[in-house]
């Protein structure tokens, strides 16, 4: 596997009126399509592979044109730069420096003489010279935002975001040998139920401030419209059941930060297609992340149905909250996850941390990760990081509708190890790298540490 | 590193006999003698019929034991020995061609083992019948091997050349050569199999008065001194002289909530009987004593006593944490704080650190099944789960039961001994993995058996699971939980 990292891409800042939760599917699609090598299965109003979103692409771009021109990128494949490229998004797949030269970069200027695009590298160092880079140049968020579509198919009592619905959605197929797919979708007001403040819809997430939501759902069997099949092997729960019931709220999740501008961090593996993507809001709002794909160290024997190996965790906004936390599954934390159950329907998936065995009495009522005494560990002379497991099928409901209702099938099993992310102490600085020479880890929030390399902007 | 599975042997619910009406020493000695035979011969025995294995070998002078000289092999204590024992599969008869048995052995106990064996036949058995000088009948429930074809009822297997000792545990309980502070030094010879490069750690078990008082003669309590480096020199531990004796806990609450050390080990009224259960290999020993009669092991039948000593699995580099041994000792408490919780008192280990001279309580953290919570709220892991639906931890399709290992961690635990509530500089998220126990929800059925050897476990109650061999026996070995 090769881990690619999109380091600190700053979302559009002019205007500052866009809802971030509607743009994140666009960021994910660019990263997955160009950097991780996903292919398009089908889409509706979400053509990531062509204009007006994709404006140029190639396989032999060059970054860093020498002293004084380190931030210049030379596209290939006959693309001619122009002033219109300023503000657009250059997406790179780096063959030699995937943790620093891959990802999304804002075009800040052009050199029409040399046919260069200048990019905002947003790191504490200049990029190393690199050739042979796969690249794609995409329209700015404004183009995407103007094309947002929230129109469902209008069939009452069902999931309206499918079939003849025109709302934006796409299904991409991963580079994994299992060929799994992921659906990125803008959701409509009827399905999310935002007009009723978490009232009637069953598809999340939406934060109550917007007229819809957006979701991320891995699975199999996508069609040309960007839909999975009703009853098919996927974890878009509302589409699976094709219904409109409040008690299923909470299991269809997405990447839905609340706010108008965010710093975007994404990690992806170009062999399994697994993705972790985080949004660090700049002005107010709530941070967010989504995590999906295949676990590490999967439990064997593997399930016969590959869909039962997939997972997603993300925002469900149930409880009116979101953020970057390990918190997952408990009602009110705003986050949950799903996998496809051995029982033939979606079931819950949660991060399983090591927790205290009783509710109180140790660590002053806090988890070990946020102990008041947390610091570097005397045994390893460093901040300690531990693995986290993914567990399926241990919750029977997700919306707090009634703790006596069994909405989801209980079939507890370990999927495997949570990929990429590790658990550490929470009192390390938020959005700080570790102090080892390679700055090998990046602490987001709440003890979520991600692989990193090199300096970072403060 | 792959986890090293336990290879336990069992002493299941051994019925004790009344040993006196005076002070608590006889029942304390009865327990210690049972422990001596099981640990020294059944678990760690070699081919010597009189010298046990599994006790300190590091001393230049002195001994691994300081109890009455007759305690080990006095004429009234060790009644017969041999190495020609024979058993036949699915029987309860023990034969020996040397004809060592006499009718007076009925009511005594047979200790049997083979050097290097992992057979769960190696155990202690009450002798119930005398068939002749070469043959006796045993109550095989206390040991034996369970067969699935017999409904998991334990019997003996077919073996020859079995070492054996006929012992009188009652006679050992009546000995008078003891003082406050008499001891045995257990040595964990399999430590390096769990953690490469580890020394053979040791644990001193001392006879004390209630609350660990070091004066007086009513010795109803056992305290424990741990030696990670295994440095017993015959009179003391060379490298760990500063560690405090571990006294059984006196309440079910953890430190910081009113709990703490201060209780007897449970040997209160020697005129009654009770049950002794051991589960051990050469890297750990779990002990439980409980009774169906009020007054034996505590003030009522709901009280049991637990002592666990183990070499946990190292999770840090060897150079930084070379030798690991930990223990938990509960006096007359059972092992829980509430039925739906995993016992807080059990869910900890007294664990010495190479970076600090204090013994501290290291809480055991377990995998969260129900989703974690905010960083400022200690969410329940599995103990408080609403598990009214059986399926929660049982996967029908996989036919697997979800249970969790336990990790020893250390944060700021209020009420730590030595004025070290904050444990500054000792923070650890995952120092070691306990091997003697696993955990599930306390609401699950007690005595539920899960898995197959070598990964077989028994829910002893309150969310605590011990290694087991799938045996079913007609008594609850864990009365008092």
PDB file of N, CA and C in Angstrom, chain B residues 296-343:
ATOM      1  N   UNK B 296     -17.765 -19.517  57.089  1.00  0.00           N
ATOM      2  CA  UNK B 296     -16.490 -20.152  56.796  1.00  0.00           C
ATOM      3  C   UNK B 296     -15.492 -19.169  56.219  1.00  0.00           C
ATOM      4  N   UNK B 297     -15.822 -18.636  55.109  1.00  0.00           N
ATOM      5  CA  UNK B 297     -14.870 -17.741  54.474  1.00  0.00           C
ATOM      6  C   UNK B 297     -15.232 -16.275  54.671  1.00  0.00           C
ATOM      7  N   UNK B 298     -16.146 -16.061  55.538  1.00  0.00           N
ATOM      8  CA  UNK B 298     -16.507 -14.680  55.753  1.00  0.00           C
ATOM      9  C   UNK B 298     -17.800 -14.604  56.512  1.00  0.00           C
ATOM     10  N   UNK B 299     -18.355 -13.430  56.629  1.00  0.00           N
ATOM     11  CA  UNK B 299     -19.548 -13.253  57.438  1.00  0.00           C
ATOM     12  C   UNK B 299     -20.804 -13.835  56.826  1.00  0.00           C
ATOM     13  N   UNK B 300     -20.769 -14.258  55.601  1.00  0.00           N
ATOM     14  CA  UNK B 300     -21.973 -14.811  55.005  1.00  0.00           C
ATOM     15  C   UNK B 300     -21.636 -15.565  53.746  1.00  0.00           C
ATOM     16  N   UNK B 301     -22.596 -16.288  53.189  1.00  0.00           N
ATOM     17  CA  UNK B 301     -22.318 -17.100  52.016  1.00  0.00           C
ATOM     18  C   UNK B 301     -22.084 -16.281  50.762  1.00  0.00           C
ATOM     19  N   UNK B 302     -22.353 -15.033  50.811  1.00  0.00           N
ATOM     20  CA  UNK B 302     -22.182 -14.221  49.611  1.00  0.00           C
ATOM     21  C   UNK B 302     -20.782 -13.656  49.494  1.00  0.00           C
ATOM     22  N   UNK B 303     -19.908 -14.079  50.371  1.00  0.00           N
ATOM     23  CA  UNK B 303     -18.572 -13.508  50.337  1.00  0.00           C
ATOM     24  C   UNK B 303     -17.557 -14.547  49.910  1.00  0.00           C
ATOM     25  N   UNK B 304     -16.746 -14.200  48.980  1.00  0.00           N
ATOM     26  CA  UNK B 304     -15.666 -15.058  48.548  1.00  0.00           C
ATOM     27  C   UNK B 304     -14.364 -14.301  48.581  1.00  0.00           C
ATOM     28  N   UNK B 305     -13.286 -15.011  48.406  1.00  0.00           N
ATOM     29  CA  UNK B 305     -11.975 -14.403  48.492  1.00  0.00           C
ATOM     30  C   UNK B 305     -11.166 -14.794  47.271  1.00  0.00           C
ATOM     31  N   UNK B 306     -10.485 -13.822  46.701  1.00  0.00           N
ATOM     32  CA  UNK B 306      -9.762 -14.051  45.468  1.00  0.00           C
ATOM     33  C   UNK B 306      -8.334 -13.543  45.588  1.00  0.00           C
ATOM     34  N   UNK B 307      -7.402 -14.335  45.109  1.00  0.00           N
ATOM     35  CA  UNK B 307      -6.022 -13.892  44.949  1.00  0.00           C
ATOM     36  C   UNK B 307      -5.560 -14.332  43.563  1.00  0.00           C
ATOM     37  N   UNK B 308      -5.102 -13.382  42.795  1.00  0.00           N
ATOM     38  CA  UNK B 308      -4.589 -13.664  41.455  1.00  0.00           C
ATOM     39  C   UNK B 308      -3.177 -13.091  41.363  1.00  0.00           C
ATOM     40  N   UNK B 309      -2.250 -13.904  40.913  1.00  0.00           N
ATOM     41  CA  UNK B 309      -0.889 -13.429  40.645  1.00  0.00           C
ATOM     42  C   UNK B 309      -0.546 -13.881  39.234  1.00  0.00           C
ATOM     43  N   UNK B 310      -0.008 -12.967  38.445  1.00  0.00           N
ATOM     44  CA  UNK B 310       0.247 -13.354  37.061  1.00  0.00           C
ATOM     45  C   UNK B 310       1.370 -12.546  36.428  1.00  0.00           C
ATOM     46  N   UNK B 311       1.919 -13.149  35.394  1.00  0.00           N
ATOM     47  CA  UNK B 311       2.858 -12.451  34.516  1.00  0.00           C
ATOM     48  C   UNK B 311       2.038 -11.957  33.331  1.00  0.00           C
ATOM     49  N   UNK B 312       1.792 -10.659  33.241  1.00  0.00           N
ATOM     50  CA  UNK B 312       1.007 -10.165  32.112  1.00  0.00           C
ATOM     51  C   UNK B 312       1.875 -10.031  30.870  1.00  0.00           C
ATOM     52  N   UNK B 313       1.215  -9.876  29.739  1.00  0.00           N
ATOM     53  CA  UNK B 313       1.943  -9.757  28.478  1.00  0.00           C
ATOM     54  C   UNK B 313       2.505  -8.346  28.328  1.00  0.00           C
ATOM     55  N   UNK B 314       3.775  -8.260  28.082  1.00  0.00           N
ATOM     56  CA  UNK B 314       4.465  -6.974  27.946  1.00  0.00           C
ATOM     57  C   UNK B 314       4.059  -6.293  26.638  1.00  0.00           C
ATOM     58  N   UNK B 315       3.774  -5.014  26.726  1.00  0.00           N
ATOM     59  CA  UNK B 315       3.430  -4.242  25.529  1.00  0.00           C
ATOM     60  C   UNK B 315       4.461  -3.163  25.217  1.00  0.00           C
ATOM     61  N   UNK B 316       5.410  -2.942  26.091  1.00  0.00           N
ATOM     62  CA  UNK B 316       6.485  -1.980  25.832  1.00  0.00           C
ATOM     63  C   UNK B 316       7.767  -2.723  25.481  1.00  0.00           C
ATOM     64  N   UNK B 317       8.762  -2.025  24.992  1.00  0.00           N
ATOM     65  CA  UNK B 317      10.022  -2.709  24.655  1.00  0.00           C
ATOM     66  C   UNK B 317      10.639  -3.387  25.877  1.00  0.00           C
ATOM     67  N   UNK B 318      11.281  -4.507  25.622  1.00  0.00           N
ATOM     68  CA  UNK B 318      11.863  -5.288  26.713  1.00  0.00           C
ATOM     69  C   UNK B 318      12.824  -4.465  27.555  1.00  0.00           C
ATOM     70  N   UNK B 319      13.639  -3.677  26.893  1.00  0.00           N
ATOM     71  CA  UNK B 319      14.651  -2.928  27.641  1.00  0.00           C
ATOM     72  C   UNK B 319      14.021  -1.931  28.606  1.00  0.00           C
ATOM     73  N   UNK B 320      12.831  -1.463  28.279  1.00  0.00           N
ATOM     74  CA  UNK B 320      12.199  -0.440  29.104  1.00  0.00           C
ATOM     75  C   UNK B 320      11.275  -1.028  30.170  1.00  0.00           C
ATOM     76  N   UNK B 321      10.934  -2.266  30.043  1.00  0.00           N
ATOM     77  CA  UNK B 321      10.027  -2.895  30.989  1.00  0.00           C
ATOM     78  C   UNK B 321      10.337  -4.386  31.012  1.00  0.00           C
ATOM     79  N   UNK B 322      11.457  -4.754  31.623  1.00  0.00           N
ATOM     80  CA  UNK B 322      11.953  -6.123  31.449  1.00  0.00           C
ATOM     81  C   UNK B 322      11.124  -7.193  32.154  1.00  0.00           C
ATOM     82  N   UNK B 323      10.690  -6.908  33.386  1.00  0.00           N
ATOM     83  CA  UNK B 323      10.093  -7.976  34.198  1.00  0.00           C
ATOM     84  C   UNK B 323       8.743  -7.531  34.742  1.00  0.00           C
ATOM     85  N   UNK B 324       7.709  -8.269  34.404  1.00  0.00           N
ATOM     86  CA  UNK B 324       6.363  -7.866  34.777  1.00  0.00           C
ATOM     87  C   UNK B 324       5.689  -8.945  35.615  1.00  0.00           C
ATOM     88  N   UNK B 325       5.166  -8.526  36.732  1.00  0.00           N
ATOM     89  CA  UNK B 325       4.335  -9.412  37.542  1.00  0.00           C
ATOM     90  C   UNK B 325       3.355  -8.529  38.315  1.00  0.00           C
ATOM     91  N   UNK B 326       2.129  -8.995  38.453  1.00  0.00           N
ATOM     92  CA  UNK B 326       1.125  -8.181  39.125  1.00  0.00           C
ATOM     93  C   UNK B 326       0.175  -9.093  39.895  1.00  0.00           C
ATOM     94  N   UNK B 327      -0.641  -8.487  40.714  1.00  0.00           N
ATOM     95  CA  UNK B 327      -1.524  -9.295  41.557  1.00  0.00           C
ATOM     96  C   UNK B 327      -2.743  -8.498  41.972  1.00  0.00           C
ATOM     97  N   UNK B 328      -3.807  -9.212  42.302  1.00  0.00           N
ATOM     98  CA  UNK B 328      -4.970  -8.595  42.927  1.00  0.00           C
ATOM     99  C   UNK B 328      -5.402  -9.513  44.057  1.00  0.00           C
ATOM    100  N   UNK B 329      -5.713  -8.919  45.196  1.00  0.00           N
ATOM    101  CA  UNK B 329      -6.074  -9.686  46.380  1.00  0.00           C
ATOM    102  C   UNK B 329      -7.314  -9.071  47.006  1.00  0.00           C
ATOM    103  N   UNK B 330      -8.365  -9.864  47.095  1.00  0.00           N
ATOM    104  CA  UNK B 330      -9.642  -9.375  47.601  1.00  0.00           C
ATOM    105  C   UNK B 330     -10.051 -10.193  48.806  1.00  0.00           C
ATOM    106  N   UNK B 331     -10.287  -9.544  49.904  1.00  0.00           N
ATOM    107  CA  UNK B 331     -10.667 -10.265  51.109  1.00  0.00           C
ATOM    108  C   UNK B 331     -12.170 -10.277  51.315  1.00  0.00           C
ATOM    109  N   UNK B 332     -12.775 -11.440  51.271  1.00  0.00           N
ATOM    110  CA  UNK B 332     -14.182 -11.619  51.615  1.00  0.00           C
ATOM    111  C   UNK B 332     -15.121 -10.722  50.824  1.00  0.00           C
ATOM    112  N   UNK B 333     -14.790 -10.496  49.597  1.00  0.00           N
ATOM    113  CA  UNK B 333     -15.572  -9.514  48.850  1.00  0.00           C
ATOM    114  C   UNK B 333     -16.283 -10.084  47.642  1.00  0.00           C
ATOM    115  N   UNK B 334     -15.987 -11.298  47.269  1.00  0.00           N
ATOM    116  CA  UNK B 334     -16.427 -11.687  45.954  1.00  0.00           C
ATOM    117  C   UNK B 334     -15.561 -10.958  44.959  1.00  0.00           C
ATOM    118  N   UNK B 335     -16.128 -10.555  43.895  1.00  0.00           N
ATOM    119  CA  UNK B 335     -15.325  -9.846  42.915  1.00  0.00           C
ATOM    120  C   UNK B 335     -16.204  -8.917  42.106  1.00  0.00           C
ATOM    121  N   UNK B 336     -16.875  -8.017  42.756  1.00  0.00           N
ATOM    122  CA  UNK B 336     -17.729  -7.114  42.006  1.00  0.00           C
ATOM    123  C   UNK B 336     -18.110  -5.915  42.844  1.00  0.00           C
ATOM    124  N   UNK B 337     -18.572  -4.892  42.168  1.00  0.00           N
ATOM    125  CA  UNK B 337     -19.150  -3.767  42.865  1.00  0.00           C
ATOM    126  C   UNK B 337     -20.644  -3.716  42.663  1.00  0.00           C
ATOM    127  N   UNK B 338     -21.107  -4.254  41.579  1.00  0.00           N
ATOM    128  CA  UNK B 338     -22.537  -4.306  41.308  1.00  0.00           C
ATOM    129  C   UNK B 338     -22.765  -5.336  40.227  1.00  0.00           C
ATOM    130  N   UNK B 339     -23.945  -5.879  40.228  1.00  0.00           N
ATOM    131  CA  UNK B 339     -24.203  -7.012  39.350  1.00  0.00           C
ATOM    132  C   UNK B 339     -23.999  -6.673  37.887  1.00  0.00           C
ATOM    133  N   UNK B 340     -24.279  -5.461  37.494  1.00  0.00           N
ATOM    134  CA  UNK B 340     -24.193  -5.139  36.089  1.00  0.00           C
ATOM    135  C   UNK B 340     -22.816  -4.644  35.683  1.00  0.00           C
ATOM    136  N   UNK B 341     -21.940  -4.502  36.644  1.00  0.00           N
ATOM    137  CA  UNK B 341     -20.610  -3.993  36.336  1.00  0.00           C
ATOM    138  C   UNK B 341     -19.585  -5.103  36.396  1.00  0.00           C
ATOM    139  N   UNK B 342     -18.495  -4.850  35.765  1.00  0.00           N
ATOM    140  CA  UNK B 342     -17.311  -5.635  36.069  1.00  0.00           C
ATOM    141  C   UNK B 342     -16.748  -5.064  37.345  1.00  0.00           C
ATOM    142  N   UNK B 343     -16.409  -5.936  38.263  1.00  0.00           N
ATOM    143  CA  UNK B 343     -15.994  -5.447  39.570  1.00  0.00           C
ATOM    144  C   UNK B 343     -14.822  -4.499  39.495  1.00  0.00           C
TER     145      UNK B 343
END
